[in-house]
mmCIF file of C-alpha atoms in Angstrom:
data_model
loop_
_atom_site.group_PDB
_atom_site.id
_atom_site.type_symbol
_atom_site.label_atom_id
_atom_site.label_comp_id
_atom_site.label_asym_id
_atom_site.label_seq_id
_atom_site.Cartn_x
_atom_site.Cartn_y
_atom_site.Cartn_z
ATOM 1 C CA MET A 20 83.202 105.020 91.041
ATOM 2 C CA GLN A 21 84.670 102.991 88.179
ATOM 3 C CA ASN A 22 87.404 105.090 88.125
ATOM 4 C CA LYS A 23 88.544 104.362 91.598
ATOM 5 C CA ARG A 24 87.665 100.635 91.127
ATOM 6 C CA SER A 25 90.186 100.812 88.220
ATOM 7 C CA LEU A 26 93.095 102.802 90.258
ATOM 8 C CA ILE A 27 92.792 100.093 93.144
ATOM 9 C CA ARG A 28 93.187 97.700 90.204
ATOM 10 C CA ILE A 29 95.885 98.959 88.508
ATOM 11 C CA VAL A 30 97.649 99.823 92.278
ATOM 12 C CA ASN A 31 97.230 96.187 93.290
ATOM 13 C CA MET A 32 98.928 94.730 90.161
ATOM 14 C CA GLU A 33 101.982 97.084 90.345
ATOM 15 C CA TYR A 34 101.869 96.474 93.863
ATOM 16 C CA ALA A 35 102.095 92.675 92.888
ATOM 17 C CA LEU A 36 104.658 93.246 90.585
ATOM 18 C CA ILE A 37 106.977 94.877 92.968
ATOM 19 C CA GLN A 38 106.583 91.998 95.704
ATOM 20 C CA GLY A 39 107.595 89.401 92.586
ATOM 21 C CA LEU A 40 110.241 91.130 91.446
ATOM 22 C CA TYR A 41 111.292 91.883 95.047
ATOM 23 C CA TRP A 42 111.100 87.813 95.878
ATOM 24 C CA ILE A 43 113.393 87.108 92.903
ATOM 25 C CA GLY A 44 116.264 89.691 94.162
ATOM 26 C CA PHE A 45 115.620 87.840 97.729
ATOM 27 C CA CYS A 46 116.089 84.320 95.887
ATOM 28 C CA GLY A 47 119.465 85.548 94.625
ATOM 29 C CA ILE A 48 120.960 87.474 97.461
ATOM 30 C CA VAL A 49 119.778 85.650 100.397
ATOM 31 C CA SER A 50 118.358 81.889 99.700
ATOM 32 C CA TYR A 51 121.763 81.145 97.609
ATOM 33 C CA ALA A 52 124.121 83.249 99.959
ATOM 34 C CA ALA A 53 125.265 79.422 100.991
ATOM 35 C CA VAL A 54 126.278 78.463 97.648
ATOM 36 C CA TYR A 55 127.767 81.807 96.502
ATOM 37 C CA LEU A 56 129.832 81.853 99.746
ATOM 38 C CA GLN A 57 130.978 78.372 99.892
ATOM 39 C CA ALA A 58 131.945 78.735 96.128
ATOM 40 C CA ARG A 59 134.176 81.541 97.283
ATOM 41 C CA GLY A 60 135.837 79.152 100.077
ATOM 42 C CA TYR A 61 134.081 80.197 102.958
ATOM 43 C CA SER A 62 133.113 77.477 105.562
ATOM 44 C CA ASN A 63 130.029 76.956 107.326
ATOM 45 C CA THR A 64 130.896 78.680 110.301
ATOM 46 C CA GLN A 65 132.374 81.795 108.639
ATOM 47 C CA LEU A 66 129.403 81.709 106.537
ATOM 48 C CA GLY A 67 127.095 81.161 109.386
ATOM 49 C CA ARG A 68 129.128 84.364 110.856
ATOM 50 C CA ILE A 69 128.455 86.477 107.674
ATOM 51 C CA LEU A 70 124.651 85.493 107.376
ATOM 52 C CA ALA A 71 124.004 86.332 110.818
ATOM 53 C CA ALA A 72 126.252 89.809 110.438
ATOM 54 C CA GLY A 73 123.652 90.791 107.458
ATOM 55 C CA TYR A 74 120.745 89.004 109.426
ATOM 56 C CA ILE A 75 121.594 91.755 112.057
ATOM 57 C CA LEU A 76 121.284 94.676 109.802
ATOM 58 C CA GLY A 77 118.584 93.575 108.601
ATOM 59 C CA PHE A 78 117.164 93.899 111.664
ATOM 60 C CA LEU A 79 118.700 97.255 112.740
ATOM 61 C CA PHE A 80 117.634 99.118 109.525
ATOM 62 C CA PRO A 81 114.184 98.598 109.388
ATOM 63 C CA GLN A 82 113.721 100.263 112.947
ATOM 64 C CA ILE A 83 115.383 102.704 112.497
ATOM 65 C CA LEU A 84 113.875 103.815 108.964
ATOM 66 C CA ALA A 85 110.413 102.932 110.559
ATOM 67 C CA ASN A 86 111.150 105.449 113.386
ATOM 68 C CA LEU A 87 111.945 107.780 110.659
ATOM 69 C CA ILE A 88 108.920 107.509 108.747
ATOM 70 C CA ASP A 89 106.767 107.142 111.755
ATOM 71 C CA ARG A 90 108.007 110.163 112.811
ATOM 72 C CA TYR A 91 109.321 112.432 110.024
ATOM 73 C CA GLU A 92 106.596 113.124 107.431
ATOM 74 C CA LYS A 93 109.234 113.971 104.254
ATOM 75 C CA ILE A 94 110.734 110.543 105.413
ATOM 76 C CA THR A 95 108.500 108.172 103.620
ATOM 77 C CA ALA A 96 109.016 104.137 102.638
ATOM 78 C CA TYR A 97 109.190 105.075 99.160
ATOM 79 C CA ARG A 98 112.303 107.238 99.305
ATOM 80 C CA CYS A 99 113.884 104.832 101.500
ATOM 81 C CA GLN A 100 113.148 102.212 98.948
ATOM 82 C CA TRP A 101 114.799 104.054 96.218
ATOM 83 C CA LEU A 102 117.830 104.937 99.068
ATOM 84 C CA LEU A 103 118.214 100.916 99.427
ATOM 85 C CA LEU A 104 118.356 99.837 95.990
ATOM 86 C CA ILE A 105 120.737 102.450 94.740
ATOM 87 C CA LEU A 106 122.987 101.247 97.684
ATOM 88 C CA GLN A 107 122.510 97.371 96.490
ATOM 89 C CA VAL A 108 123.678 98.810 92.793
ATOM 90 C CA ALA A 109 127.176 100.144 94.601
ATOM 91 C CA LEU A 110 127.771 97.257 96.476
ATOM 92 C CA VAL A 111 127.365 94.903 93.911
ATOM 93 C CA PHE A 112 130.053 96.596 91.398
ATOM 94 C CA PHE A 113 131.941 96.612 94.498
ATOM 95 C CA LEU A 114 131.355 92.706 95.155
ATOM 96 C CA ARG A 115 132.485 92.201 91.294
ATOM 97 C CA GLU A 116 135.783 93.807 91.569
ATOM 98 C CA ILE A 117 136.581 91.874 94.378
ATOM 99 C CA PRO A 118 138.119 87.962 94.012
ATOM 100 C CA GLY A 119 138.022 85.613 95.771
ATOM 101 C CA LYS A 120 137.867 85.286 99.689
ATOM 102 C CA SER A 121 138.184 88.461 101.981
ATOM 103 C CA ALA A 122 137.063 90.555 104.763
ATOM 104 C CA ALA A 123 135.866 92.682 102.053
ATOM 105 C CA VAL A 124 133.438 90.305 99.987
ATOM 106 C CA ALA A 125 132.344 89.427 103.462
ATOM 107 C CA VAL A 126 131.462 92.859 104.379
ATOM 108 C CA LEU A 127 129.578 93.507 101.583
ATOM 109 C CA ASN A 128 127.968 90.725 101.592
ATOM 110 C CA CYS A 129 126.397 91.644 104.903
ATOM 111 C CA LEU A 130 125.378 94.862 103.752
ATOM 112 C CA LEU A 131 123.698 93.384 100.714
ATOM 113 C CA ILE A 132 121.933 90.629 102.720
ATOM 114 C CA GLY A 133 121.076 93.548 105.151
ATOM 115 C CA ILE A 134 119.696 95.992 102.580
ATOM 116 C CA GLU A 135 117.861 92.934 100.421
ATOM 117 C CA ILE A 136 115.881 92.236 103.976
ATOM 118 C CA THR A 137 115.087 95.635 104.664
ATOM 119 C CA LEU A 138 113.495 96.179 101.581
ATOM 120 C CA ASN A 139 111.024 93.961 102.368
ATOM 121 C CA PRO A 140 109.030 95.811 105.108
ATOM 122 C CA MET A 141 109.490 98.806 103.805
ATOM 123 C CA ASN A 142 107.046 97.309 100.537
ATOM 124 C CA THR A 143 104.939 95.944 103.738
ATOM 125 C CA GLU A 144 104.800 99.692 104.719
ATOM 126 C CA ILE A 145 104.045 100.868 101.084
ATOM 127 C CA SER A 146 100.936 98.403 101.131
ATOM 128 C CA VAL A 147 99.535 100.262 104.249
ATOM 129 C CA ASP A 148 100.266 103.394 102.365
ATOM 130 C CA LEU A 149 98.654 102.378 99.450
ATOM 131 C CA SER A 150 95.650 101.063 101.245
ATOM 132 C CA GLY A 151 94.937 104.617 102.907
ATOM 133 C CA ARG A 152 95.525 106.442 99.323
ATOM 134 C CA VAL A 153 93.538 104.466 97.101
ATOM 135 C CA GLY A 154 91.879 101.330 99.371
ATOM 136 C CA HIS A 155 91.803 98.010 99.557
ATOM 137 C CA ILE A 156 95.376 96.488 98.697
ATOM 138 C CA ASN A 157 95.360 92.730 98.955
ATOM 139 C CA TYR A 158 98.875 92.045 100.622
ATOM 140 C CA GLY A 159 98.347 88.068 100.390
ATOM 141 C CA ALA A 160 97.571 88.486 96.574
ATOM 142 C CA ALA A 161 100.622 90.447 96.164
ATOM 143 C CA ARG A 162 102.884 88.315 98.284
ATOM 144 C CA GLY A 163 101.381 85.671 96.549
ATOM 145 C CA THR A 164 102.519 86.403 93.514
ATOM 146 C CA GLY A 165 106.434 86.780 94.899
ATOM 147 C CA SER A 166 106.127 82.917 95.580
ATOM 148 C CA ILE A 167 104.989 82.483 91.865
ATOM 149 C CA ALA A 168 107.703 84.340 90.572
ATOM 150 C CA PHE A 169 110.194 83.145 93.238
ATOM 151 C CA ALA A 170 109.483 79.167 92.433
ATOM 152 C CA PRO A 171 110.438 79.107 88.424
ATOM 153 C CA PHE A 172 113.525 81.823 89.393
ATOM 154 C CA SER A 173 114.606 79.188 91.920
ATOM 155 C CA VAL A 174 114.308 76.413 89.980
ATOM 156 C CA LEU A 175 116.318 78.290 87.067
ATOM 157 C CA LEU A 176 118.825 79.777 88.678
ATOM 158 C CA GLY A 177 120.011 76.484 90.338
ATOM 159 C CA LYS A 178 120.278 74.988 86.984
ATOM 160 C CA TRP A 179 122.290 78.329 85.825
ATOM 161 C CA LEU A 180 124.343 77.273 89.056
ATOM 162 C CA GLU A 181 124.960 73.966 88.172
ATOM 163 C CA GLU A 182 126.239 74.486 84.809
ATOM 164 C CA ILE A 183 127.835 78.037 84.221
ATOM 165 C CA GLY A 184 129.199 78.783 87.744
ATOM 166 C CA THR A 185 128.286 81.086 90.694
ATOM 167 C CA HIS A 186 130.125 83.850 89.078
ATOM 168 C CA ILE A 187 127.185 84.952 87.550
ATOM 169 C CA LEU A 188 125.591 85.493 90.598
ATOM 170 C CA PRO A 189 126.063 89.162 90.905
ATOM 171 C CA THR A 190 124.761 89.995 87.151
ATOM 172 C CA VAL A 191 122.079 88.291 88.146
ATOM 173 C CA PHE A 192 121.480 90.932 91.575
ATOM 174 C CA LEU A 193 121.880 93.790 89.620
ATOM 175 C CA CYS A 194 119.364 92.749 87.125
ATOM 176 C CA CYS A 195 117.035 92.012 90.098
ATOM 177 C CA ILE A 196 117.582 95.237 91.304
ATOM 178 C CA ALA A 197 117.306 97.512 88.368
ATOM 179 C CA LEU A 198 113.770 95.203 87.746
ATOM 180 C CA GLN A 199 112.728 96.608 91.118
ATOM 181 C CA ALA A 200 113.162 100.389 90.779
ATOM 182 C CA ALA A 201 111.433 99.914 87.262
ATOM 183 C CA ALA A 202 108.377 98.364 88.876
ATOM 184 C CA LEU A 203 108.359 101.158 92.394
ATOM 185 C CA LEU A 204 108.783 104.018 89.305
ATOM 186 C CA LEU A 205 105.506 102.697 87.455
ATOM 187 C CA LEU A 206 103.744 102.376 91.238
ATOM 188 C CA CYS A 207 105.101 106.044 92.092
ATOM 189 C CA LEU A 208 104.041 106.983 88.256
ATOM 190 C CA SER A 209 100.500 105.925 89.119
ATOM 191 C CA ILE A 210 100.020 107.350 92.653
ATOM 192 C CA ARG A 211 101.681 110.700 91.207
ATOM 193 C CA ARG A 212 98.920 110.466 88.141
ATOM 194 C CA ALA A 213 96.309 109.630 90.309
ATOM 195 C CA SER A 214 96.315 112.098 93.037
ATOM 196 C CA GLY A 215 97.985 115.433 91.093
ATOM 197 C CA GLY A 216 100.817 115.392 93.616
ATOM 198 C CA SER A 217 103.860 113.278 94.933
ATOM 199 C CA ALA A 218 103.921 110.037 95.326
ATOM 200 C CA ASP A 219 106.061 110.313 98.554
ATOM 201 C CA SER A 220 103.747 113.007 100.249
ATOM 202 C CA HIS A 221 102.409 111.505 103.254
ATOM 203 C CA SER A 222 100.428 112.866 106.414
ATOM 204 C CA ALA A 223 100.955 111.553 110.005
ATOM 205 C CA ALA A 224 97.032 111.379 111.936
ATOM 206 C CA ALA A 225 99.006 111.447 115.454
ATOM 207 C CA ALA A 226 102.621 111.558 116.905
ATOM 208 C CA ALA A 227 104.204 108.319 116.711
ATOM 209 C CA SER A 228 105.085 106.626 120.168
ATOM 210 C CA ASP A 229 109.010 105.961 121.630
ATOM 211 C CA PHE A 230 110.049 102.721 122.036
ATOM 212 C CA SER A 231 109.200 102.590 125.531
ATOM 213 C CA GLN A 232 105.834 104.056 125.214
ATOM 214 C CA PHE A 233 105.557 101.494 122.444
ATOM 215 C CA PHE A 234 106.549 99.066 124.378
ATOM 216 C CA HIS A 235 104.426 99.812 127.605
ATOM 217 C CA GLU A 236 101.520 100.005 125.235
ATOM 218 C CA ASN A 237 101.714 96.535 123.624
ATOM 219 C CA ARG A 238 103.505 94.234 125.712
ATOM 220 C CA ARG A 239 101.551 90.706 124.971
ATOM 221 C CA PHE A 240 102.662 91.580 120.921
ATOM 222 C CA PHE A 241 105.951 91.600 121.988
ATOM 223 C CA GLY A 242 105.734 88.120 123.344
ATOM 224 C CA LEU A 243 103.825 86.891 120.618
ATOM 225 C CA LEU A 244 106.915 88.084 118.628
ATOM 226 C CA ALA A 245 108.973 86.344 120.742
ATOM 227 C CA GLY A 246 107.371 83.653 119.806
ATOM 228 C CA ILE A 247 107.632 84.704 115.815
ATOM 229 C CA ALA A 248 111.310 84.665 116.252
ATOM 230 C CA CYS A 249 111.642 80.750 117.546
ATOM 231 C CA LEU A 250 109.314 79.848 114.653
ATOM 232 C CA PHE A 251 111.750 81.465 112.289
ATOM 233 C CA VAL A 252 114.835 79.965 114.173
ATOM 234 C CA SER A 253 113.813 76.780 113.141
ATOM 235 C CA HIS A 254 112.541 77.580 109.927
ATOM 236 C CA ASN A 255 115.956 79.035 108.802
ATOM 237 C CA LEU A 256 118.138 76.470 110.237
ATOM 238 C CA VAL A 257 117.022 74.849 107.133
ATOM 239 C CA ASN A 258 116.435 77.242 104.823
ATOM 240 C CA ASN A 259 119.750 79.377 105.520
ATOM 241 C CA TYR A 260 121.649 75.688 105.099
ATOM 242 C CA MET A 261 119.190 74.131 102.762
ATOM 243 C CA ILE A 262 122.039 72.677 100.638
ATOM 244 C CA ASN A 263 123.167 70.749 103.455
ATOM 245 C CA VAL A 264 120.070 69.186 104.004
ATOM 246 C CA VAL A 265 119.504 68.196 100.339
ATOM 247 C CA ARG A 266 122.906 67.123 100.282
ATOM 248 C CA ASN A 267 122.265 64.870 103.611
ATOM 249 C CA VAL A 268 119.424 62.949 101.709
ATOM 250 C CA GLY A 269 121.676 62.585 98.406
ATOM 251 C CA GLY A 270 120.821 65.464 96.544
ATOM 252 C CA ASP A 271 122.840 68.322 94.776
ATOM 253 C CA THR A 272 122.386 72.017 93.932
ATOM 254 C CA SER A 273 120.307 71.188 91.304
ATOM 255 C CA ASP A 274 117.388 69.413 93.295
ATOM 256 C CA MET A 275 118.315 72.747 95.830
ATOM 257 C CA GLY A 276 116.896 74.588 93.383
ATOM 258 C CA LEU A 277 113.722 72.660 92.129
ATOM 259 C CA LEU A 278 113.074 72.028 96.290
ATOM 260 C CA SER A 279 113.052 75.867 96.665
ATOM 261 C CA GLY A 280 110.925 76.092 93.619
ATOM 262 C CA PHE A 281 108.236 73.504 94.794
ATOM 263 C CA THR A 282 108.558 74.868 98.455
ATOM 264 C CA ALA A 283 107.350 78.813 96.947
ATOM 265 C CA PHE A 284 104.609 77.014 94.517
ATOM 266 C CA VAL A 285 102.717 75.559 97.047
ATOM 267 C CA GLU A 286 102.944 78.718 99.390
ATOM 268 C CA ILE A 287 100.894 80.344 96.938
ATOM 269 C CA PRO A 288 97.261 79.329 97.330
ATOM 270 C CA MET A 289 97.310 80.436 100.676
ATOM 271 C CA MET A 290 98.635 83.800 99.874
ATOM 272 C CA PHE A 291 95.978 84.454 97.365
ATOM 273 C CA LEU A 292 92.961 83.158 99.685
ATOM 274 C CA TYR A 293 94.130 84.553 103.206
ATOM 275 C CA ASP A 294 91.681 87.496 102.718
ATOM 276 C CA ARG A 295 88.949 85.262 101.973
ATOM 277 C CA LEU A 296 90.027 83.262 105.155
ATOM 278 C CA LEU A 297 89.496 85.580 107.626
ATOM 279 C CA ARG A 298 85.816 86.052 106.325
ATOM 280 C CA TRP A 299 85.625 82.700 108.800
ATOM 281 C CA PHE A 300 88.232 82.964 110.874
ATOM 282 C CA LYS A 301 89.840 85.668 113.203
ATOM 283 C CA CYS A 302 93.608 86.550 112.413
ATOM 284 C CA ALA A 303 94.673 85.370 116.001
ATOM 285 C CA SER A 304 93.228 81.985 115.180
ATOM 286 C CA THR A 305 95.221 81.639 111.869
ATOM 287 C CA VAL A 306 98.015 82.798 113.656
ATOM 288 C CA ARG A 307 97.634 80.128 116.370
ATOM 289 C CA PHE A 308 97.263 77.561 113.762
ATOM 290 C CA ALA A 309 100.116 78.266 111.610
ATOM 291 C CA SER A 310 102.495 78.324 114.245
ATOM 292 C CA SER A 311 101.477 74.518 115.523
ATOM 293 C CA MET A 312 102.309 73.653 111.489
ATOM 294 C CA PHE A 313 105.608 75.079 111.746
ATOM 295 C CA ALA A 314 106.546 72.674 114.223
ATOM 296 C CA LEU A 315 104.978 69.774 112.491
ATOM 297 C CA LYS A 316 106.844 70.867 109.411
ATOM 298 C CA SER A 317 110.067 70.929 111.620
ATOM 299 C CA LEU A 318 109.640 67.357 112.485
ATOM 300 C CA ALA A 319 108.707 65.897 108.803
ATOM 301 C CA ILE A 320 111.526 67.631 107.172
ATOM 302 C CA ALA A 321 114.226 66.400 110.693
ATOM 303 C CA LEU A 322 112.626 62.480 109.882
ATOM 304 C CA ALA A 323 112.857 62.844 106.066
ATOM 305 C CA PRO A 324 115.010 59.913 104.668
ATOM 306 C CA ARG A 325 115.035 61.190 100.872
ATOM 307 C CA MET A 326 114.394 63.920 98.487
ATOM 308 C CA GLY A 327 110.964 62.823 98.328
ATOM 309 C CA ALA A 328 109.863 62.786 101.438
ATOM 310 C CA LEU A 329 111.556 66.502 101.750
ATOM 311 C CA TYR A 330 109.048 67.291 99.587
ATOM 312 C CA ALA A 331 106.308 65.916 101.664
ATOM 313 C CA ALA A 332 107.533 67.798 104.244
ATOM 314 C CA GLU A 333 107.618 70.990 102.512
ATOM 315 C CA THR A 334 103.625 70.742 101.042
ATOM 316 C CA LEU A 335 103.157 72.073 105.251
ATOM 317 C CA GLN A 336 104.457 75.148 103.918
ATOM 318 C CA ILE A 337 100.827 76.327 103.107
ATOM 319 C CA VAL A 338 99.665 76.203 106.405
ATOM 320 C CA SER A 339 102.482 77.476 108.489
ATOM 321 C CA PHE A 340 104.915 80.364 106.232
ATOM 322 C CA ALA A 341 102.370 80.989 103.699
ATOM 323 C CA MET A 342 99.553 81.516 106.550
ATOM 324 C CA ILE A 343 101.822 83.196 109.220
ATOM 325 C CA THR A 344 102.915 85.489 106.670
ATOM 326 C CA PRO A 345 99.952 87.882 105.812
ATOM 327 C CA ALA A 346 98.659 86.784 109.168
ATOM 328 C CA MET A 347 101.294 89.100 111.029
ATOM 329 C CA VAL A 348 100.226 91.885 108.485
ATOM 330 C CA GLN A 349 96.850 91.703 109.364
ATOM 331 C CA TYR A 350 97.440 90.997 113.138
ATOM 332 C CA VAL A 351 99.919 94.585 113.110
ATOM 333 C CA ILE A 352 96.958 96.297 111.283
ATOM 334 C CA LEU A 353 94.199 95.400 113.412
ATOM 335 C CA ASN A 354 96.652 95.327 117.192
ATOM 336 C CA ILE A 355 98.705 98.443 116.632
ATOM 337 C CA ASP A 356 97.759 102.082 116.117
ATOM 338 C CA ARG A 357 98.137 103.852 112.739
ATOM 339 C CA LYS A 358 100.338 106.338 113.783
ATOM 340 C CA ASP A 359 103.080 103.439 115.135
ATOM 341 C CA SER A 360 101.971 101.371 111.664
ATOM 342 C CA ALA A 361 105.851 101.160 110.368
ATOM 343 C CA LYS A 362 107.382 100.561 113.589
ATOM 344 C CA GLY A 363 104.867 97.873 114.308
ATOM 345 C CA GLN A 364 105.428 96.499 110.933
ATOM 346 C CA ALA A 365 109.063 96.663 110.783
ATOM 347 C CA LEU A 366 108.902 94.484 114.067
ATOM 348 C CA ALA A 367 106.908 91.696 113.039
ATOM 349 C CA PHE A 368 109.034 91.199 110.323
ATOM 350 C CA GLY A 369 112.370 91.778 112.217
ATOM 351 C CA MET A 370 111.467 88.674 114.555
ATOM 352 C CA VAL A 371 111.197 86.884 111.177
ATOM 353 C CA THR A 372 115.286 88.512 110.987
ATOM 354 C CA ILE A 373 116.400 87.821 114.530
ATOM 355 C CA GLY A 374 114.994 84.407 113.758
ATOM 356 C CA ASN A 375 117.334 84.523 111.029
ATOM 357 C CA VAL A 376 120.379 85.885 112.797
ATOM 358 C CA LEU A 377 119.974 83.192 115.936
ATOM 359 C CA SER A 378 119.850 80.530 113.310
ATOM 360 C CA SER A 379 122.541 81.904 111.198
ATOM 361 C CA SER A 380 124.746 82.013 114.597
ATOM 362 C CA ILE A 381 124.277 78.964 115.678
ATOM 363 C CA GLY A 382 123.532 77.204 112.641
ATOM 364 C CA GLY A 383 127.180 77.039 111.173
ATOM 365 C CA HIS A 384 128.651 75.653 114.372
ATOM 366 C CA LEU A 385 125.974 73.078 114.772
ATOM 367 C CA TYR A 386 126.350 71.714 111.116
ATOM 368 C CA ASP A 387 129.834 71.371 111.333
ATOM 369 C CA ALA A 388 129.589 69.858 115.074
ATOM 370 C CA LEU A 389 126.534 67.737 114.405
ATOM 371 C CA PRO A 390 125.064 65.221 111.886
ATOM 372 C CA VAL A 391 122.480 67.033 110.003
ATOM 373 C CA ARG A 392 119.110 65.257 111.451
ATOM 374 C CA SER A 393 120.425 66.029 114.759
ATOM 375 C CA VAL A 394 120.224 69.767 113.802
ATOM 376 C CA LEU A 395 116.981 69.843 112.680
ATOM 377 C CA LEU A 396 115.466 67.919 115.633
ATOM 378 C CA ILE A 397 116.998 70.774 117.455
ATOM 379 C CA GLY A 398 115.029 73.252 115.280
ATOM 380 C CA THR A 399 111.856 71.145 115.827
ATOM 381 C CA LEU A 400 112.543 72.092 120.003
ATOM 382 C CA ILE A 401 112.415 75.528 119.312
ATOM 383 C CA ALA A 402 109.743 75.408 116.701
ATOM 384 C CA VAL A 403 107.522 74.021 119.698
ATOM 385 C CA PHE A 404 108.635 76.306 122.105
ATOM 386 C CA GLY A 405 107.682 79.284 119.477
ATOM 387 C CA ALA A 406 104.325 77.750 118.761
ATOM 388 C CA VAL A 407 103.823 77.865 122.583
ATOM 389 C CA LEU A 408 104.446 81.151 122.714
ATOM 390 C CA CYS A 409 102.152 82.188 119.763
ATOM 391 C CA HIS A 410 99.146 80.298 121.399
ATOM 392 C CA VAL A 411 99.916 82.203 124.854
ATOM 393 C CA PHE A 412 100.323 85.624 123.435
ATOM 394 C CA SER A 413 97.969 86.317 120.460
ATOM 395 C CA ARG A 414 94.749 87.766 120.442
ATOM 396 C CA GLU A 415 92.420 90.281 118.166
ATOM 397 C CA THR A 416 92.070 93.754 119.496
ATOM 398 C CA LEU A 417 90.628 96.350 116.857
ATOM 399 C CA ASN A 418 93.152 99.368 116.925
ATOM 400 C CA LYS A 419 91.899 102.805 118.115
ATOM 401 C CA SER A 420 92.537 104.198 114.288
ATOM 402 C CA LEU A 421 90.350 101.357 112.628
ATOM 403 C CA ARG A 422 87.764 101.796 115.732
ATOM 404 C CA THR A 423 87.730 105.618 114.499
ATOM 405 C CA SER A 424 87.971 105.074 110.624
#
């Protein structure tokens, strides 16, 4: 029993390390994509198109991989992670060799962003797999570790870019990818030692549903997903164009880094404590509450007249983004059959990506055509609609796998 507890503790720490290093990579590759591409000469509209294409790939890739993981024993989230990390290394090396603004740079960035986004649902599916292998994995605490890592790195990277320049970003990307690979290797070795076999092996309890069957069995879930997508359209009209929002109130790139770091920092308590919150509240209730807070946060950001007010508005991150992120992972576990776990998690995170696609598609045009505050108020209306959908379609239903376990 003591060895079992020790293994669970070690695996939780190693999984948290993977999350921490992933979000450092996400900070550079996705959060600072606007800064990097603008420095290469891309306009807001062109930037929006590149981000939208990257997010479309970030939606499609996980759906394809999740379907393969659910259906085929030899295709696992671990093996998918290794493939994605290797592809990222190749893309960054190509990106370093191509100067300035070109179609090749745009394509490479689309692929890089798409793969980085795809790593997120693969990480989540790894947590579900680990729960079955070794015991309870505290996803919220692991994701909170990601925020702990993201916060100081965002501040540091903002200062580096202001003082040195954006040409350092590809090197930063390579370092982040290498660290993620090292953490994944550490976790795989721990699982192998504990089980005496491959970390990649797994067995399916039942045949996974095809998409039409999955939709028929989970129609209400798809209504909730539409609401989540709307929330993240609003969320990413801010995040993808944070430099525009910050400059609108008199800030610069360094201020953007500080604000991004602060935002990540305030997420941490909720991420770590979400498991405890479920002792008093149903998962569906936390989804509904968080959706309402998304709308309130969006309005507060839209009305902020200066940097101090932006910081105040971003404190609502703790009861919006920080709550709904672990809530949706738990919601899928409670409501989607285990045989379709990878598909459910990929779709849940896919709605975040769809929100990014839509915000990127319209965001560049909106920021080029309208004042920043007008764009943010449009985002607020979208967030309100998303919150309404979340209230209507969220519910708590223990899935078949949990009933029989």
